[in-house]
Coordinates of C-alpha atoms in Angstrom, one line a residue:
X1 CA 11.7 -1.5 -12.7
X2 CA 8.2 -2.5 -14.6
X3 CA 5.6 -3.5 -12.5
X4 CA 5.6 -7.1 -13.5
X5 CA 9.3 -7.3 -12.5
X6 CA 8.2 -5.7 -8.5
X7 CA 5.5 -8.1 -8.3
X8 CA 7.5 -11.2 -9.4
X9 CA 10.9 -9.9 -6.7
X10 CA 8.2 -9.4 -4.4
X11 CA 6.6 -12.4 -4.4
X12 CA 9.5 -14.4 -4.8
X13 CA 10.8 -12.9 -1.8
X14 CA 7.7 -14.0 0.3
X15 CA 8.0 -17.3 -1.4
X16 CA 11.8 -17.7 -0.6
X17 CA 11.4 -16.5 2.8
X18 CA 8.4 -18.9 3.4
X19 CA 10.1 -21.7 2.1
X20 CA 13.5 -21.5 4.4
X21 CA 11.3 -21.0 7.2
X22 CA 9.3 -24.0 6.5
X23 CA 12.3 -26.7 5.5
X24 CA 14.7 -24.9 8.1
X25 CA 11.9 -26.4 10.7
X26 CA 11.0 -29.4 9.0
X27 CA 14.7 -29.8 8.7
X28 CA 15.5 -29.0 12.6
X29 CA 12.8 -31.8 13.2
X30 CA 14.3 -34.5 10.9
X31 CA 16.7 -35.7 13.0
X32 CA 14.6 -35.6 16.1
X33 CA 11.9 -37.4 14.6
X34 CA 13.9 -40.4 13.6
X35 CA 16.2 -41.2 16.9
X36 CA 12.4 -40.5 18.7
X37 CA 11.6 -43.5 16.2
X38 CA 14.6 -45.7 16.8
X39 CA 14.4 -44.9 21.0
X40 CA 11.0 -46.0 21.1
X41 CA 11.9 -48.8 19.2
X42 CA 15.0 -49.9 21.7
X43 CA 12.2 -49.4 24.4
X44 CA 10.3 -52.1 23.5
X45 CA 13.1 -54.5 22.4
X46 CA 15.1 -53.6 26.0
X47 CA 12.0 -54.8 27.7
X48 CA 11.7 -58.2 25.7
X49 CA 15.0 -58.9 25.8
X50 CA 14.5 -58.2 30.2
X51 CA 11.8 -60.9 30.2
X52 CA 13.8 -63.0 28.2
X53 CA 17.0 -62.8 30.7
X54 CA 14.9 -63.0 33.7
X55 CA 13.7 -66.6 32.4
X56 CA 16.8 -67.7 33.9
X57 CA 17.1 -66.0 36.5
X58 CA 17.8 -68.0 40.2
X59 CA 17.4 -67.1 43.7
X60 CA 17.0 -63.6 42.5
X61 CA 20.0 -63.4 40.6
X62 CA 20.7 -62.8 37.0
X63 CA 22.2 -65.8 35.3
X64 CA 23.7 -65.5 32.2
X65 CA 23.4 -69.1 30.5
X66 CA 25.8 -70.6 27.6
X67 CA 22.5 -70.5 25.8
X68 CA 21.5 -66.9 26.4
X69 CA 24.9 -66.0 25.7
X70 CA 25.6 -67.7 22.6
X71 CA 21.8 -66.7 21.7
X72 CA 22.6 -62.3 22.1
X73 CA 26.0 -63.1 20.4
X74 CA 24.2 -65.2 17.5
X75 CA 22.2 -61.7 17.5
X76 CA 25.2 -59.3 17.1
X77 CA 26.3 -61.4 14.4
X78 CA 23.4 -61.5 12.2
X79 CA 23.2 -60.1 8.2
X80 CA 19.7 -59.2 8.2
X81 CA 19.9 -58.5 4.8
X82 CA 16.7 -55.6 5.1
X83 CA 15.6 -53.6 2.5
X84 CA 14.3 -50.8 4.5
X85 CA 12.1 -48.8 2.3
X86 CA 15.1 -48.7 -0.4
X87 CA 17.5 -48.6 2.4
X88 CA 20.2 -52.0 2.4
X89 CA 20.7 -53.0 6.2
X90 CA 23.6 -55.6 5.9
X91 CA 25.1 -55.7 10.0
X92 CA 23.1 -55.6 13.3
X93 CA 24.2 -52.2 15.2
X94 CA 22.6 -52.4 18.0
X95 CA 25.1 -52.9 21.3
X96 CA 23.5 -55.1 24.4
X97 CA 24.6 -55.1 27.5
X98 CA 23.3 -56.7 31.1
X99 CA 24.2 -55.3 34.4
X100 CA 23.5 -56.6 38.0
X101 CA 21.8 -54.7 40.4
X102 CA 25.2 -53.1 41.6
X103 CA 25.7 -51.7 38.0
X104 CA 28.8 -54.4 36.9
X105 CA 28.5 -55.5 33.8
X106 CA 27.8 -58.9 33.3
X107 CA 27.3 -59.4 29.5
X108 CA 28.6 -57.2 26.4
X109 CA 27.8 -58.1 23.4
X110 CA 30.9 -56.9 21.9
X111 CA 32.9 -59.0 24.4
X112 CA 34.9 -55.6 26.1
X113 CA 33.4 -54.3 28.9
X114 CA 32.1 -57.4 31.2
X115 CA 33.5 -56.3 34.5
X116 CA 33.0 -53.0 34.6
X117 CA 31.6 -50.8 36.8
X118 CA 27.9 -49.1 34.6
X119 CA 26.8 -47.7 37.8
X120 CA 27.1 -43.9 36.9
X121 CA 26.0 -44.1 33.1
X122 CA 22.6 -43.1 33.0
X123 CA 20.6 -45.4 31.4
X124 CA 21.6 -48.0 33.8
X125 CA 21.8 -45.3 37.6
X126 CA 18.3 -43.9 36.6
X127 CA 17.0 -47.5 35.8
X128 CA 18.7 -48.6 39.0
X129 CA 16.6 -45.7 40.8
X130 CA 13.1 -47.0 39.5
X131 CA 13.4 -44.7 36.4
X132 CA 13.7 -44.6 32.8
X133 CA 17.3 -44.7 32.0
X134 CA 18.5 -43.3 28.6
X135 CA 21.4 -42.0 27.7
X136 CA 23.7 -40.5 24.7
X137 CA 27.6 -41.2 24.9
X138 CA 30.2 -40.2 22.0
X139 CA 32.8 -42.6 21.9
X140 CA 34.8 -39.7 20.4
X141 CA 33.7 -36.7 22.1
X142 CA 35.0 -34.1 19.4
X143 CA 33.3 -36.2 16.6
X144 CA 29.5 -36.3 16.8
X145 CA 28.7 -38.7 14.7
X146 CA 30.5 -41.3 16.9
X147 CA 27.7 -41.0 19.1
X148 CA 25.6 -43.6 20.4
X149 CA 21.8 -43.7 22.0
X150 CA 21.5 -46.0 24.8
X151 CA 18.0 -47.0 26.4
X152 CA 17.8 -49.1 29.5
X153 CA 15.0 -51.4 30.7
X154 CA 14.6 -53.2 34.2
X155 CA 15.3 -56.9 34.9
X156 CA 12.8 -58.2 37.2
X157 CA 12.1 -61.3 39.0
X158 CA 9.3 -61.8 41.1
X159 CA 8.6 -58.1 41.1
X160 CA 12.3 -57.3 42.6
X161 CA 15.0 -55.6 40.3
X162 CA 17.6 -57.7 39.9
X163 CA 19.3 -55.8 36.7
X164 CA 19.2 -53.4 33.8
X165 CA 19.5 -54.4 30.5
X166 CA 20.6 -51.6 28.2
X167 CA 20.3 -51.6 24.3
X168 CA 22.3 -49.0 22.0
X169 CA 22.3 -47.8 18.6
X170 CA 24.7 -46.0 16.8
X171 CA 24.1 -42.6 15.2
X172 CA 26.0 -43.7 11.9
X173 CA 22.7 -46.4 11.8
X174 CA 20.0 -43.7 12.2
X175 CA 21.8 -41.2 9.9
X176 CA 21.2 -42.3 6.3
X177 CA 17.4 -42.4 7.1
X178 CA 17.8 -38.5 8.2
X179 CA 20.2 -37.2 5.3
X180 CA 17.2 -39.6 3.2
X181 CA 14.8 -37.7 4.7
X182 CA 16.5 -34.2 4.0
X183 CA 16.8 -35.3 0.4
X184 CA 13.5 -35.7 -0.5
X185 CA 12.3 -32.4 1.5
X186 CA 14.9 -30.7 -0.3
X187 CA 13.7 -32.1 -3.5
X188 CA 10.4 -31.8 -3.5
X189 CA 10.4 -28.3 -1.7
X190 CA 13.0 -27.1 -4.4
X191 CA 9.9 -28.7 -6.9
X192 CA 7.2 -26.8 -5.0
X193 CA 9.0 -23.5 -4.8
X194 CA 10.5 -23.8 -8.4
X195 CA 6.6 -24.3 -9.3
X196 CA 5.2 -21.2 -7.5
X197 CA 7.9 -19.5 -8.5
X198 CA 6.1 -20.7 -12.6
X199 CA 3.2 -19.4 -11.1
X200 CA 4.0 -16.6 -9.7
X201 CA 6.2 -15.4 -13.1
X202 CA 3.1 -16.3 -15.5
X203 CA 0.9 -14.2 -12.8
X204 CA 2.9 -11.4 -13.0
X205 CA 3.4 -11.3 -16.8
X206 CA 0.2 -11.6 -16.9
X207 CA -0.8 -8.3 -14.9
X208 CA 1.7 -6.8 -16.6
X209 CA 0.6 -7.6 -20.1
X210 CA -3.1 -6.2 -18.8
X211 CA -1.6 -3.0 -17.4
X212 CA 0.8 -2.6 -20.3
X213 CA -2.4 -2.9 -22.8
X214 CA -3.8 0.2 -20.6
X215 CA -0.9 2.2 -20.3
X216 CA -0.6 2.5 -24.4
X217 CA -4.1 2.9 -24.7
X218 CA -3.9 6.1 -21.8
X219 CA -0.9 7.6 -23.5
X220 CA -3.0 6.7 -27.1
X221 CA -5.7 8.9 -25.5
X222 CA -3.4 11.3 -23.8
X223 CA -1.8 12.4 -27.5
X224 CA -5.3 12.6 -28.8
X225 CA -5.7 9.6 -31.3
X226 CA -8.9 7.9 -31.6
X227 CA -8.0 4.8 -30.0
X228 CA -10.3 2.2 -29.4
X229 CA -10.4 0.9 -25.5
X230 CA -8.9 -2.6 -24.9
X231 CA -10.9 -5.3 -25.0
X232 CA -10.3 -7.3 -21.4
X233 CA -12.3 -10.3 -20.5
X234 CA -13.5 -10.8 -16.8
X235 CA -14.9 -8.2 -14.1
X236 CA -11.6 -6.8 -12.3
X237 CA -9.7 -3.9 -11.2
X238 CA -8.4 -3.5 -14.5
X239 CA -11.4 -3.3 -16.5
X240 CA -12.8 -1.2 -14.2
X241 CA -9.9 1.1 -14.7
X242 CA -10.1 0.9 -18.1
X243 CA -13.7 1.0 -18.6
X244 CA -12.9 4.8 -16.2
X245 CA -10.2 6.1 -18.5
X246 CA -12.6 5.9 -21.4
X247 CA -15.5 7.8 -19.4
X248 CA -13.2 10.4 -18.1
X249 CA -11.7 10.4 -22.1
X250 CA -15.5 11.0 -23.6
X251 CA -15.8 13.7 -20.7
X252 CA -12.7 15.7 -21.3
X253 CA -13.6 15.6 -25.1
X254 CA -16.9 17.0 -24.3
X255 CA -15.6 19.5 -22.0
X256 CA -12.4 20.2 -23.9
X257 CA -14.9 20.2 -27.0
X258 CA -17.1 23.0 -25.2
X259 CA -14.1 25.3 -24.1
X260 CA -12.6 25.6 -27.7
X261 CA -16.2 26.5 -28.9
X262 CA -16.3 28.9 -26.0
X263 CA -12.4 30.5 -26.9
X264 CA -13.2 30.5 -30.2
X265 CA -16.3 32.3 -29.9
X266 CA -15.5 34.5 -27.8
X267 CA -12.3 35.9 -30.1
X268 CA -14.4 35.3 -33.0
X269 CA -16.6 38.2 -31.1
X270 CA -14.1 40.2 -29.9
X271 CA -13.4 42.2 -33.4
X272 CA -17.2 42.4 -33.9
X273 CA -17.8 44.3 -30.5
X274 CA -15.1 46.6 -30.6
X275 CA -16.6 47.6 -34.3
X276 CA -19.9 48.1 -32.8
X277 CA -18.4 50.1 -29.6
X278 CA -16.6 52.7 -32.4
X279 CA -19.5 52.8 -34.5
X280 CA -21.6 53.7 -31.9
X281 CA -19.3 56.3 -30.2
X282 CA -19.0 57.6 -33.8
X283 CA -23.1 58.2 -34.2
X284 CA -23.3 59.5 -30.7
X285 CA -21.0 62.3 -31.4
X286 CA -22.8 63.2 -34.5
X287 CA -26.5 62.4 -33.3
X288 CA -28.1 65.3 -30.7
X289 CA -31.4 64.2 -31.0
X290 CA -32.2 63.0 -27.6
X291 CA -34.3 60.0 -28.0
X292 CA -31.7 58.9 -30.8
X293 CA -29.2 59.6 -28.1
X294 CA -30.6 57.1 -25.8
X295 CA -29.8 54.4 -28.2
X296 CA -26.9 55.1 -29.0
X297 CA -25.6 55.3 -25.9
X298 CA -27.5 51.9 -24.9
X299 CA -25.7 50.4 -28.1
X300 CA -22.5 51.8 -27.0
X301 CA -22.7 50.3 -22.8
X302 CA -24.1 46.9 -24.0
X303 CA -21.5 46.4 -26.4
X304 CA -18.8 47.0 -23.5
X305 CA -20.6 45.0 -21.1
X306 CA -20.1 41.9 -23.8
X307 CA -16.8 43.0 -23.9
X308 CA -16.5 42.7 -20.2
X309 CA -18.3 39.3 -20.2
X310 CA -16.3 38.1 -23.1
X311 CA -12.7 38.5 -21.2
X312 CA -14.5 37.1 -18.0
X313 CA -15.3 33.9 -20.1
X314 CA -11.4 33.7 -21.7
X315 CA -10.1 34.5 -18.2
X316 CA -12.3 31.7 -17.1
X317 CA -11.5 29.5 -19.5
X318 CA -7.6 29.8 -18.9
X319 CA -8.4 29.0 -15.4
X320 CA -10.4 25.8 -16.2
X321 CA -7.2 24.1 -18.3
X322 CA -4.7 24.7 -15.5
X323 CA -3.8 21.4 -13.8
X324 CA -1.6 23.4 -11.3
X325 CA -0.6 27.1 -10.7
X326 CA 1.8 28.6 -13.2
X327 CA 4.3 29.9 -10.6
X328 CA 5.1 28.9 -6.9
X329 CA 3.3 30.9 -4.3
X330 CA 5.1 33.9 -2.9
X331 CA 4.1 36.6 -0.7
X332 CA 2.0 39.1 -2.5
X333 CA 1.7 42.8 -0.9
X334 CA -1.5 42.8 -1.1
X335 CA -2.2 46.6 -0.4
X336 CA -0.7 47.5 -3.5
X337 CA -2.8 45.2 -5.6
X338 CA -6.0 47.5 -3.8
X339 CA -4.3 50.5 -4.8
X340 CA -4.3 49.4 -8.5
X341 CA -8.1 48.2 -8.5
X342 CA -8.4 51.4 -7.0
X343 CA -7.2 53.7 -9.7
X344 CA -9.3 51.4 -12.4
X345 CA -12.4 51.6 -10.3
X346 CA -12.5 55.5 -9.4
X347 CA -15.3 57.1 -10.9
X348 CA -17.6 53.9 -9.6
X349 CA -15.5 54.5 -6.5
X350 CA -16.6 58.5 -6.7
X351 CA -20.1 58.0 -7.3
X352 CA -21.1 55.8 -4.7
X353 CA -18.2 57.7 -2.1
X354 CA -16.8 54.2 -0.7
X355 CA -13.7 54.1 1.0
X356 CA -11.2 51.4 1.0
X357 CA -9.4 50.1 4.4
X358 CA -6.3 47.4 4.3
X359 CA -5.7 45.7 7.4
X360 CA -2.4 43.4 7.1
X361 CA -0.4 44.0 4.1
X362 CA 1.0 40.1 2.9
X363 CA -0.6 37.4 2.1
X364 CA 1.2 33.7 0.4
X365 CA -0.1 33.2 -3.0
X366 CA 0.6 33.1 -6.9
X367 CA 0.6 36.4 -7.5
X368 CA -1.6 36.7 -11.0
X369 CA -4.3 34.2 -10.2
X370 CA -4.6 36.3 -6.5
X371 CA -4.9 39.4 -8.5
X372 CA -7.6 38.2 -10.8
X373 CA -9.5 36.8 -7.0
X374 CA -9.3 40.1 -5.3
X375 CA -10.0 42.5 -8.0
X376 CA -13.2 39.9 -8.5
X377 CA -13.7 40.2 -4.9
X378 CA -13.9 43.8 -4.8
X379 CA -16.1 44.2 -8.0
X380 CA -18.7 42.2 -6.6
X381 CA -18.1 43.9 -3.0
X382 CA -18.1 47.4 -4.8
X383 CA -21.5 46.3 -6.7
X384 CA -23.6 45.5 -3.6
X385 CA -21.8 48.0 -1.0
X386 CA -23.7 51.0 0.4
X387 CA -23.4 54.9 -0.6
X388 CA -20.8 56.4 1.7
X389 CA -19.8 53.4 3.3
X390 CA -15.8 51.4 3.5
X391 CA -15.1 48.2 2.0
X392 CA -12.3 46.3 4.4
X393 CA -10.0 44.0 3.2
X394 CA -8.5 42.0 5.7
X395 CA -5.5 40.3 5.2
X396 CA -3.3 37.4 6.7
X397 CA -0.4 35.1 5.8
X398 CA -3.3 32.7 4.1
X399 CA -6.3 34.5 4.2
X400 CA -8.0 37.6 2.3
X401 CA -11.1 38.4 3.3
X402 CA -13.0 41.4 2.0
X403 CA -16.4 43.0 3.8
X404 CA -18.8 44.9 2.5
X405 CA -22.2 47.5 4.1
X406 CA -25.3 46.4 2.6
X407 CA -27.9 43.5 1.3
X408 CA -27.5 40.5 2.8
X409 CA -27.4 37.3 0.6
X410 CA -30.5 35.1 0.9
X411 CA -30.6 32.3 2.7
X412 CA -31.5 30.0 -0.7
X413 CA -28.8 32.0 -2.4
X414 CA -25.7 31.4 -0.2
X415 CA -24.3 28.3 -1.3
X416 CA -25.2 28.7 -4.9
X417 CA -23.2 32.1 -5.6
X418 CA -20.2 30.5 -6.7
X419 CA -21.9 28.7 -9.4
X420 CA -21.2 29.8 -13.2
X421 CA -23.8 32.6 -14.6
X422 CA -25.8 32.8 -11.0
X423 CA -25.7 36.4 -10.1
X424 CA -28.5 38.2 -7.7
X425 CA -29.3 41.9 -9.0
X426 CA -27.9 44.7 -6.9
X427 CA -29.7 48.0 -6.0
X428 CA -30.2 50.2 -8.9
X429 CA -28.1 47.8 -11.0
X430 CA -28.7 45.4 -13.9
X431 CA -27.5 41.9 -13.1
X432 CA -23.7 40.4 -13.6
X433 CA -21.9 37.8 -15.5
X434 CA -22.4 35.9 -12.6
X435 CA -18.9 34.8 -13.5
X436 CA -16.9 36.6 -10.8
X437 CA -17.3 34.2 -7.8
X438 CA -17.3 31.3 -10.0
X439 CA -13.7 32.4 -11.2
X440 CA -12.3 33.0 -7.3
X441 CA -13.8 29.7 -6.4
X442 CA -11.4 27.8 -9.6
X443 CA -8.3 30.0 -8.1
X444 CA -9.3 28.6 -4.9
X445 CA -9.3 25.7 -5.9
X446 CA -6.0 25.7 -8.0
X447 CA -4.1 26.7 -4.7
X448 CA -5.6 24.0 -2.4
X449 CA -7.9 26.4 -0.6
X450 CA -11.3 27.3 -0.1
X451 CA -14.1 30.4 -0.7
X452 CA -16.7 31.3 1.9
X453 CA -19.4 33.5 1.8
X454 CA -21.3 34.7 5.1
X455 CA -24.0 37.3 5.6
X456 CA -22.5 39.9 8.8
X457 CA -24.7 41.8 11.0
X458 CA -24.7 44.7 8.3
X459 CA -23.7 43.0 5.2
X460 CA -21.5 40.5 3.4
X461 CA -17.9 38.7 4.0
X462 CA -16.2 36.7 1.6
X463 CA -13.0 34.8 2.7
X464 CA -10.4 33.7 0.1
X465 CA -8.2 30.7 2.3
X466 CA -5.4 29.8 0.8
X467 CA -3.1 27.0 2.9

């Protein structure tokens, strides 16, 4: 799935989510919210109506005159004829009814239930008790939309109760304005969430159309064409990206630039050397003159130290194109590996009458880049280490470390030793490549480890870790 298509699902899923939360409550409220309306609006017609009724009222009694009663009735009957904000109101709804103080019914405006006994409904017991009566009653209890709202309000004359008069209203009267109400919340938030989701589709193809722009121009730059960086208007994580990429191209030209010049040199030099290096064997066989002697044996070591320095660059440059190790990691007997630098490095070995001493024997690591470290290792341990004295090598499951007797390192020169061509002179000896620490430092590094250096009490440590 393309990245504009997860940011679109993704946002439309917030979107969707936010939306059912917001009409689900606005829609739990709806109904609420109108019979709140229509109750508060039977309160205060409950309680004119009272005043009107207790008008008439005698000796502290209700009185229910041909003129009040033909009066409610005339009420009940009315054809208002209302056009309630679109809504035709044709019939009055609301049910009256007066009760004396013992809860009989006195007056019905539908002409039914004069006579009985209202005494344990609850708008009229609670109104009865000095309280606000209200009730809710289906007339068919399995059928909720038979149900009708009832609101009570005290008859009083000269501040003593002398009835309740109750006002109802049917739920089939409140519930077009509700499933109104629901209609236009549905429609609008179906508008608004239709609209975002517009939005949120040009957004994304937007951001896709950005990131789409930079992924051809990356791959462009990835298969080596000249491509020219897109052109994006504004100051955002995208340009910045962008404006990154082509940096970290005109680098890795440079640098990719400077290693093929280095290869190429370096094999371009590799025939002239080893011409040299015959040549010069050749004349010293021939030459017994002493002081011509001298040259040619300086012509013939310089020309193998090149040679040395030469395969120390390729070796290094190898190293500096690897994204990852060649091989998985394995466990690499290490005392073997010594053995072999061993046999390489006996007459250096001889002259200066080191010994070698293994402690451990494995150690978890590609095996030819860890063979390039330690042989590196030992070089520059065998080049600083003391006449008649033992190079360890200690070994663990991710550690090498390798000690050597003699000069420590100076304190200025410690953390710059694993730089390229930095090399300090060791006794008796002309200076290095300065390419050996450098190239177990990029092996480190290739295995997700690290290189110390330390000065000991009588020497040097260097510790290959490798995690």
């Amino acid at each position: 799935m393309k990245l504009g298509q997860r940011l679109l699902l993704f946002y439309f899923l917030i979107l969707g989510l936010l939306g059912w939360f917001v009409l689900d409550m606005v829609f739990s409220q709806a109904k609420p919210l109108v019979r709140q309306s229509a109750e508060e609006t039977l309160v205060d017609a409950a309680n004119l109506l009272a005043e009107m009724v207790a008008v008439d009222a005698a000796n502290g009694a209700i009185v229910i005159t041909p003129q009040l009663r033909e009066a409610l009735q005339r009420y009940a009957a009315r054809t208002p004829d209302a056009d309630i904000w679109g809504m035709k109101k044709g019939a009055i709804h609301t049910h009256v009814y007066i009760t004396g103080p013992d809860g009989v019914v006195l007056f019905d405006s539908r002409g039914i239930d004069e006579g009985e006994d209202f005494s344990r409904w609850n708008d009229v017991y609670l109104t009865l008790q000095g309280g606000y009566g209200a009730r809710t009653t289906r007339s068919d209890p399995a059928d909720p939309s038979t149900s009708v709202m009832y609101v009570a309000a005290p008859i009083r004359d000269a501040g003593s109760l002398i009835g309740v008069i109750s006002l109802g209203k049917p739920g089939r009267s409140i519930e077009p304005f509700v499933q109104r109400a629901e209609r236009t919340l549905m429609l609008y938030g179906s508008g608004v969430l239709l609209f975002c989701l517009l939005l949120g589709g040009l957004l994304a193809w937007w951001l896709s159309r950005r990131v789409s722009r930079l992924q051809r121009y990356a791959e462009a730059v990835a298969s080596g064409e000249r491509a020219a960086p897109p052109d994006f208007r504004g100051k955002d994580e995208i340009r910045a990206l962008a404006d990154a990429v082509t940096a970290m191209r005109r680098k890795l030209e440079d640098r990719s630039q400077l290693e093929d010049n280095v290869t190429m040199l370096t094999h371009e030099m590799k025939s002239p050397l080893a011409a040299i290096r015959g040549a010069g064997e050749i004349l010293a066989e021939e030459i017994h003159d002493p002081a011509l002697s001298r040259f040619t044996d300086n012509v013939v070591h310089e020309t193998v130290r090149l040679s040395h320095l030469l395969d120390r660059l390729l070796a290094m440059a190898r190293l500096e194109k690897l994204e990852s190790l060649p091989a998985r990691k394995q466990p690499v007997e290490v005392a073997s590996l010594v053995k072999e630098w061993q046999s390489s490095r006996y007459a250096l070995l001889a002259e200066k009458s080191l010994h070698l001493k293994v402690e451990g024997r494995a150690l978890n690591a590609e095996p030819e880049t860890l063979t390039l470290a330690l042989f590196n290792l030992l070089d520059n341990a065998l080049r600083f280490a003391e006449p008649e004295s033992t190079l360890v090598i200690k070994v663990t499951d991710s550690s090498l470390r390798v000690e050597n007797r003699g000069p420590q390192i100076p304190g200025y020169a410690l953390s710059r030793v694993t730089e390229r061509f930095y090399s300090l002179p060791a006794p008796g000896q002309e200076k290095s490549s300065g390419l050996g620490l450098a190239m177990v430092q990029e092996i480190a590094s290739l295995h997700g480890g690290s290189l110390q250096v330390e000065n000991t009490d009588d020497g040097v440590a260097v510790t290959l870790r490798l995690p």
